[in-house]
XYZ file of C-alpha atoms in Angstrom:
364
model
C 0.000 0.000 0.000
C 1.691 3.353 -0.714
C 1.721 6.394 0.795
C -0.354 9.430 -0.353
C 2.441 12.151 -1.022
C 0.106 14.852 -1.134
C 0.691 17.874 1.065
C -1.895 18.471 3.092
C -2.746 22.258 3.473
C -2.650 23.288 6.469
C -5.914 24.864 7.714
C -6.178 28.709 7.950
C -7.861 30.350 11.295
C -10.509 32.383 11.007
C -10.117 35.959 10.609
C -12.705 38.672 10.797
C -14.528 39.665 7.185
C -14.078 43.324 7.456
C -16.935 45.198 5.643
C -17.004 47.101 2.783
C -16.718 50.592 3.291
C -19.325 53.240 2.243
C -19.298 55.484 -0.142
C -21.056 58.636 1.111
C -21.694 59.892 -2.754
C -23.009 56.451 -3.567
C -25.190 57.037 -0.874
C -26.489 60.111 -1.651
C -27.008 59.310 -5.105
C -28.869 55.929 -4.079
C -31.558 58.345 -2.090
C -31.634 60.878 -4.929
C -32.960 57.905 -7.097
C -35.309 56.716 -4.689
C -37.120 60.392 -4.492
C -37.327 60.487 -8.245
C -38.514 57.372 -8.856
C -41.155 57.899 -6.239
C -42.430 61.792 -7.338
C -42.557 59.798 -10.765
C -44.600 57.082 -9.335
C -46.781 60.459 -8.113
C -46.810 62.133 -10.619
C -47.880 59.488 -13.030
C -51.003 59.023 -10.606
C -52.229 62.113 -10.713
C -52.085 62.261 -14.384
C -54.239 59.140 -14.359
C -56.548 60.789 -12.154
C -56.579 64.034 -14.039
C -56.993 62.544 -17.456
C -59.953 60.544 -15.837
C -61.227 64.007 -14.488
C -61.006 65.819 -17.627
C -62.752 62.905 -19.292
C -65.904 62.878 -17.229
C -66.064 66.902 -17.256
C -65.626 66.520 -21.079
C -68.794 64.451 -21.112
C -70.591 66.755 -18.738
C -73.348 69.412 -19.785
C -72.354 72.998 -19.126
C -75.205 73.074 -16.783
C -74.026 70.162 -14.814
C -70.508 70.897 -14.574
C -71.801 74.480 -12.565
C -74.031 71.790 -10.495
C -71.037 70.454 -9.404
C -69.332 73.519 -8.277
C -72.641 74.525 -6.525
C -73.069 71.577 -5.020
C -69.522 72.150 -3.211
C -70.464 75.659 -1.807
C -73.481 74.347 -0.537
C -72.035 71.243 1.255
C -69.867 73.985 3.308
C -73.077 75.475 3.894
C -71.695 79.291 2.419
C -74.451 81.639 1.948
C -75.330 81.278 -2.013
C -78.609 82.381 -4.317
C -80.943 79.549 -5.104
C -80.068 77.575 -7.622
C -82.185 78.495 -10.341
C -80.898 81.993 -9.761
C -77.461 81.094 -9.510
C -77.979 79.138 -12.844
C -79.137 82.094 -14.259
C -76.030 84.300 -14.159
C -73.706 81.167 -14.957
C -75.785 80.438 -18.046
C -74.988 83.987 -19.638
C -74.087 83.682 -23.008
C -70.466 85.472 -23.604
C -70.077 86.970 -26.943
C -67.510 85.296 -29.032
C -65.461 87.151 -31.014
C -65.044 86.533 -35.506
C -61.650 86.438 -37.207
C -61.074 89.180 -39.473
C -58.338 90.200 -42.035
C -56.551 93.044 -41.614
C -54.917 95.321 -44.621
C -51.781 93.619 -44.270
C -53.851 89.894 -44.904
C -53.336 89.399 -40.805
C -55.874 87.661 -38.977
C -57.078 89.511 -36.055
C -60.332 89.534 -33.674
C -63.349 91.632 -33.751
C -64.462 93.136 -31.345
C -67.733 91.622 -29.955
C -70.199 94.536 -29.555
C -71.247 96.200 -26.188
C -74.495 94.752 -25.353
C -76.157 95.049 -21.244
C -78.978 93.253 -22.249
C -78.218 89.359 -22.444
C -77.706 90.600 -18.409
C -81.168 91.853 -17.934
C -83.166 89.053 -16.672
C -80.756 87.113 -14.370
C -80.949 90.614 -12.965
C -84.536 91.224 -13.199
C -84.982 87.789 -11.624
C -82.756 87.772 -8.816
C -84.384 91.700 -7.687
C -88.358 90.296 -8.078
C -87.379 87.427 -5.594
C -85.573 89.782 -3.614
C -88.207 92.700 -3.288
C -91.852 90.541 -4.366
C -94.669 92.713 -5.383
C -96.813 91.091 -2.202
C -94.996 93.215 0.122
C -95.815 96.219 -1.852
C -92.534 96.643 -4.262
C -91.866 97.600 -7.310
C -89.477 97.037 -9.383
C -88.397 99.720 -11.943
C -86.960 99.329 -15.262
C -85.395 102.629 -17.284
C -83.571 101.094 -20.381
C -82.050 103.000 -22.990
C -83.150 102.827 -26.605
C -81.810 100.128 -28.849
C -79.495 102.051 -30.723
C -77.503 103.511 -27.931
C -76.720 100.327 -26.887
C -73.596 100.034 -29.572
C -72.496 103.669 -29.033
C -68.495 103.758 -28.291
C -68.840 104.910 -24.579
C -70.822 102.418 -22.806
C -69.881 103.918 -19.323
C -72.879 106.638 -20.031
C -75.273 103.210 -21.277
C -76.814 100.352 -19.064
C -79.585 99.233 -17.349
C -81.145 100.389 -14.669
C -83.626 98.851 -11.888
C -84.984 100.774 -9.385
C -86.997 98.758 -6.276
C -89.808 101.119 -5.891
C -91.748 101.345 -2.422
C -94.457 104.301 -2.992
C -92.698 106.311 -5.391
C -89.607 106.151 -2.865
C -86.141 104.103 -4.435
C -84.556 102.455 -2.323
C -82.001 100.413 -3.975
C -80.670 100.865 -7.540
C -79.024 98.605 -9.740
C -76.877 99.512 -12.618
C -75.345 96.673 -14.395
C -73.132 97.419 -17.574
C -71.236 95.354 -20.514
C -68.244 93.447 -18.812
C -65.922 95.455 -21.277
C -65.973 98.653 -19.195
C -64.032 96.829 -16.515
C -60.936 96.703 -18.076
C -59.485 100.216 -18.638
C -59.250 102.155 -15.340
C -61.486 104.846 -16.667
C -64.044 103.122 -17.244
C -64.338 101.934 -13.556
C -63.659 105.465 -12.313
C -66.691 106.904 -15.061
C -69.244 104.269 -13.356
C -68.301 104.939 -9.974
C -68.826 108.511 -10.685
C -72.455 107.744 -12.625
C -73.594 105.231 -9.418
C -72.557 108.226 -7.092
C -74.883 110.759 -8.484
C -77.671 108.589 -9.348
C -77.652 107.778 -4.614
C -77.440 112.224 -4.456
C -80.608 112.418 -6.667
C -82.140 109.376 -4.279
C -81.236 110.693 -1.436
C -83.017 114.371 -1.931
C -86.431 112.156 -2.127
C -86.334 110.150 0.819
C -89.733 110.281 2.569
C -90.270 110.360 6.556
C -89.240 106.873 7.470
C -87.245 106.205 4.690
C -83.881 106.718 5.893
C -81.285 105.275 3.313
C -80.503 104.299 -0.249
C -78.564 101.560 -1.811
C -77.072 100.868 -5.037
C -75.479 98.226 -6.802
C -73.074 98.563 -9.511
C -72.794 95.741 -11.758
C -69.961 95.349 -14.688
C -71.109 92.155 -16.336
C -71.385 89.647 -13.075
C -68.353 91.595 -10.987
C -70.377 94.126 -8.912
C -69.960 96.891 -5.969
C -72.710 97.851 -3.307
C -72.952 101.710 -2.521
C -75.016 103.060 0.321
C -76.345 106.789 1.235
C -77.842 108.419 3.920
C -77.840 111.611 5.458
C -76.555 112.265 9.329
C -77.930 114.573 11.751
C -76.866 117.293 10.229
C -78.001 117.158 7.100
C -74.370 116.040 5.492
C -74.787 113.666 2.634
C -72.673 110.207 3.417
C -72.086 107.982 0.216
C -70.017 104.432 1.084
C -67.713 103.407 0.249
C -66.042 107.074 -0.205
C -64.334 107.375 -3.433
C -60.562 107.223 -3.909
C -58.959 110.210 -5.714
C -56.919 110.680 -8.466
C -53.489 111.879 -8.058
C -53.417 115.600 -8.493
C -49.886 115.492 -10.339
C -49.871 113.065 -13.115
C -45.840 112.618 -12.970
C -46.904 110.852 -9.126
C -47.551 107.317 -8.564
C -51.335 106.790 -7.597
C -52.287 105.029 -4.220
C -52.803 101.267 -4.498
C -56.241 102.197 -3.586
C -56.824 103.571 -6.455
C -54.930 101.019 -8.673
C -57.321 98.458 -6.956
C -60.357 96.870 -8.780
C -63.310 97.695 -6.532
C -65.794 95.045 -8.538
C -63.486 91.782 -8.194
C -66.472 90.161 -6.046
C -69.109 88.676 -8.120
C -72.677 88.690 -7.382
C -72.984 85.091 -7.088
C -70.055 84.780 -4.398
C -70.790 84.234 -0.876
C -69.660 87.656 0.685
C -72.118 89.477 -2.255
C -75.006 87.167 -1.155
C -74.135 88.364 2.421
C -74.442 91.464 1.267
C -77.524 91.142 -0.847
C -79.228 89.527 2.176
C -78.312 92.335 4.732
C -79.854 95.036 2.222
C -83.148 93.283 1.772
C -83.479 92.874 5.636
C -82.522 96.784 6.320
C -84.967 97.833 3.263
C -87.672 95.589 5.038
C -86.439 96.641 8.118
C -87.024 100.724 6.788
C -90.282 99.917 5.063
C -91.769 98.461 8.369
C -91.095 101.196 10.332
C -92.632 103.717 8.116
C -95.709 101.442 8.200
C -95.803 101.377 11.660
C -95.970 105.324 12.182
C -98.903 105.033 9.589
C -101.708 104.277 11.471
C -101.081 107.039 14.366
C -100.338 109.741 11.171
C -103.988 108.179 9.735
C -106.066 108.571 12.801
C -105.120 112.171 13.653
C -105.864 112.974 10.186
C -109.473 111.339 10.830
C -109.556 113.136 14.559
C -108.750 116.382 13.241
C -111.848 116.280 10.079
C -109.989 117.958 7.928
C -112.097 118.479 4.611
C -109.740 116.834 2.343
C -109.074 113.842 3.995
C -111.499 111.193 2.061
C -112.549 108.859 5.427
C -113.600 105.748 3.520
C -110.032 106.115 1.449
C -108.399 106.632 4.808
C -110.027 103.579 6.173
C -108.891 101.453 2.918
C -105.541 102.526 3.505
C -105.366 101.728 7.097
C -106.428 97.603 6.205
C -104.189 98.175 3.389
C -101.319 98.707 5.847
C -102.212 96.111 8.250
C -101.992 93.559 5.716
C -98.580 94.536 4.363
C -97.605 94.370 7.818
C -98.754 91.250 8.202
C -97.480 89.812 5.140
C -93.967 91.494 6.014
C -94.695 89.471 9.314
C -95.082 85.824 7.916
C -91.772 86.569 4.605
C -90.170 83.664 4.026
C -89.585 83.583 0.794
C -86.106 84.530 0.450
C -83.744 83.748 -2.531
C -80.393 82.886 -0.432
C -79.148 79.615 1.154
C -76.897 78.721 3.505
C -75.654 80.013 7.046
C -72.086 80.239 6.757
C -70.940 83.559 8.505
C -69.651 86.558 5.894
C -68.426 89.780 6.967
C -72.050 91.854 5.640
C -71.893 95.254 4.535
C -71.616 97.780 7.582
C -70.915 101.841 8.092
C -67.264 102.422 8.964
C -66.333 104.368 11.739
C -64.108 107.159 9.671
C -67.480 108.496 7.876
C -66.503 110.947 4.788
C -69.416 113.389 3.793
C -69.609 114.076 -0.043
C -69.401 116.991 -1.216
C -70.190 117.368 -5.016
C -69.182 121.341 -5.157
C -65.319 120.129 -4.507
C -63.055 121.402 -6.752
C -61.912 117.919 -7.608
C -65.208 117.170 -9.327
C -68.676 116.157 -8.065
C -67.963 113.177 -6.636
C -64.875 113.668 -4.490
C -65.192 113.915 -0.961
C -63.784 116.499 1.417
């Protein structure tokens, strides 16, 4: 038997496997991958979800896709007009406007013509809900004639509505072509033309009747005015109006930079607004029906040969039922109970003065 002459190897002890050292840019880079790849992995499912979002509003109805925006307001439960009214505005047609060529073959767009009318019976709507004929108002219309509608300047056109309670306005509404809101003067012209619309108002207000309001409207942006006189006898139109600069080489205020009609009359704040004005009208027109009766009977007490008795007497039942039906109103157009900042006096009050010498309707 021979020998196996191979060596044997001798066995090695174990030794500790040292680890392999890190790289702190391999690291780095490692994590930089990881937050791409994930805001890819994002971004690819929201792109999904848009495209699928963009595909169902595609196959939605003009009508339904303001439903849906409605329906969000009112699950906040923000004060909004009833939806038919709210409809109403949305559903405005906007003029579109035609390619023309120009001299040097250029294709350009026309101009869509000036036109407050597609606006009239959102409007007219919104104001008959507002201010019903059952509690005794009226609602005004003074319209321009057709062909004044396309004149140049359509700062000195519009519609107006008056709400009429016995000959007495009490809130005016002047809405105009959504064109005028674009160049500064324009905004400054109706301003001016809302201003001395509330001066003529204000010179008619009967015993009771303490206030006016107004409403400027530029297409569905709109601005709330409101007059009164004080104590003594100064006129007070808010909000006062910012002035001009008197040197044209200075930089005006950012006040009067600032669009005054950015709220629209479907947002919450303007139906806050809306809502405060009818209950201070109603508020107005039941006190001067309360001092009625008392004014009636001394005029009955006192015989006086002019005063028609069975008239008198109509009147008086006449007045008791409008108080009564002012009594049981219910019927309001708004929604919602969300709390918005209403419409208020501010402490600093500014009385106008229309004989300034910076025109007649700066303040002093």
């Amino acid at each position: 038997m021979q020998k196996d002459d191979t060596s044997v190897v001798p066995r090695r002890s174990a030794q500790a496997v040292t680890p392999l050292k890190t790289n702190p840019k391999r690291k780095r880079e490692g994590r930089l991958v990881a937050v791409e790849r994930d805001k890819r992995a994002d971004y690819d499912e929201f792109m999904i979800e848009l495209k699928a979002h963009l595909e169902a509003v595609a196959s939605m109805t003009l009508e339904k896709r303001i439903w849906e925006i409605y329906q969000h307001t009112s699950n906040a439960d923000l004060l909004r007009l009833k939806w038919p009214l709210h409809l109403a505005f949305h559903m405005i047609p906007i003029p579109l406007t035609t390619p023309v060529k120009t001299i040097k073959g250029q294709r350009s767009a026309r101009k869509a013509p000036r036109d407050e009318r597609r606006y009239k019976e959102a409007y007219r709507m919104l104001l008959l809900e507002m201010f019903p004929a059952s509690l005794g108002f009226y609602v005004r219309e003074e319209v321009l004639a057709t062909e004044e509608h396309h004149q140049s300047d359509a700062v000195d056109t519009g519609i107006l509505f008056v709400i009429v309670w016995k000959d007495m306005p009490l809130l005016m509404v002047e809405f105009k072509d959504p064109d005028v809101l674009n160049p500064k003067s324009g905004r400054v012209k109706a301003d001016a033309q809302m201003r001395r619309r509330l001066r003529v108002a204000v010179q008619e207000m009967v015993p009771g009747i303490t206030s006016v309001y107004g409403l400027s409207a530029i297409g569905l942006n709109v601005r709330f005015y409101y007059a009164y006189k004080r104590a003594d006898d100064k006129l007070i139109i808010i909000p006062a109006p910012v002035k001009e600069p008197a040197d044209p080489t200075c930089l005006p205020s950012k006040d009067y930079l600032a669009d005054q009609w950015l709220m629209k009359i479907t947002d919450s704040k303007a139906v806050a607004m809306l809502r405060q004005i009818r209950r201070d009208i109603i508020a107005m027109v039941r006190a001067a029906l309360e001092q009625a009766p008392a004014v009636l009977e001394e005029m009955l007490k006192l015989k006086l040969c002019d005063v028609d008795v069975d008239a008198a007497v109509a009147e008086r039942e006449k007045t008791r039922l409008l108080l009564k039906a002012l009594d049981t109103d219910v019927a309001v157009p708004f929604e919602g109970n969300a709390y918005v900042e209403t419409y208020g006096i501010p402490e600093g009050e500014v009385t106008d003065n229309e004989d300034d010498n910076q025109g007649e309707y700066s303040h002093e």
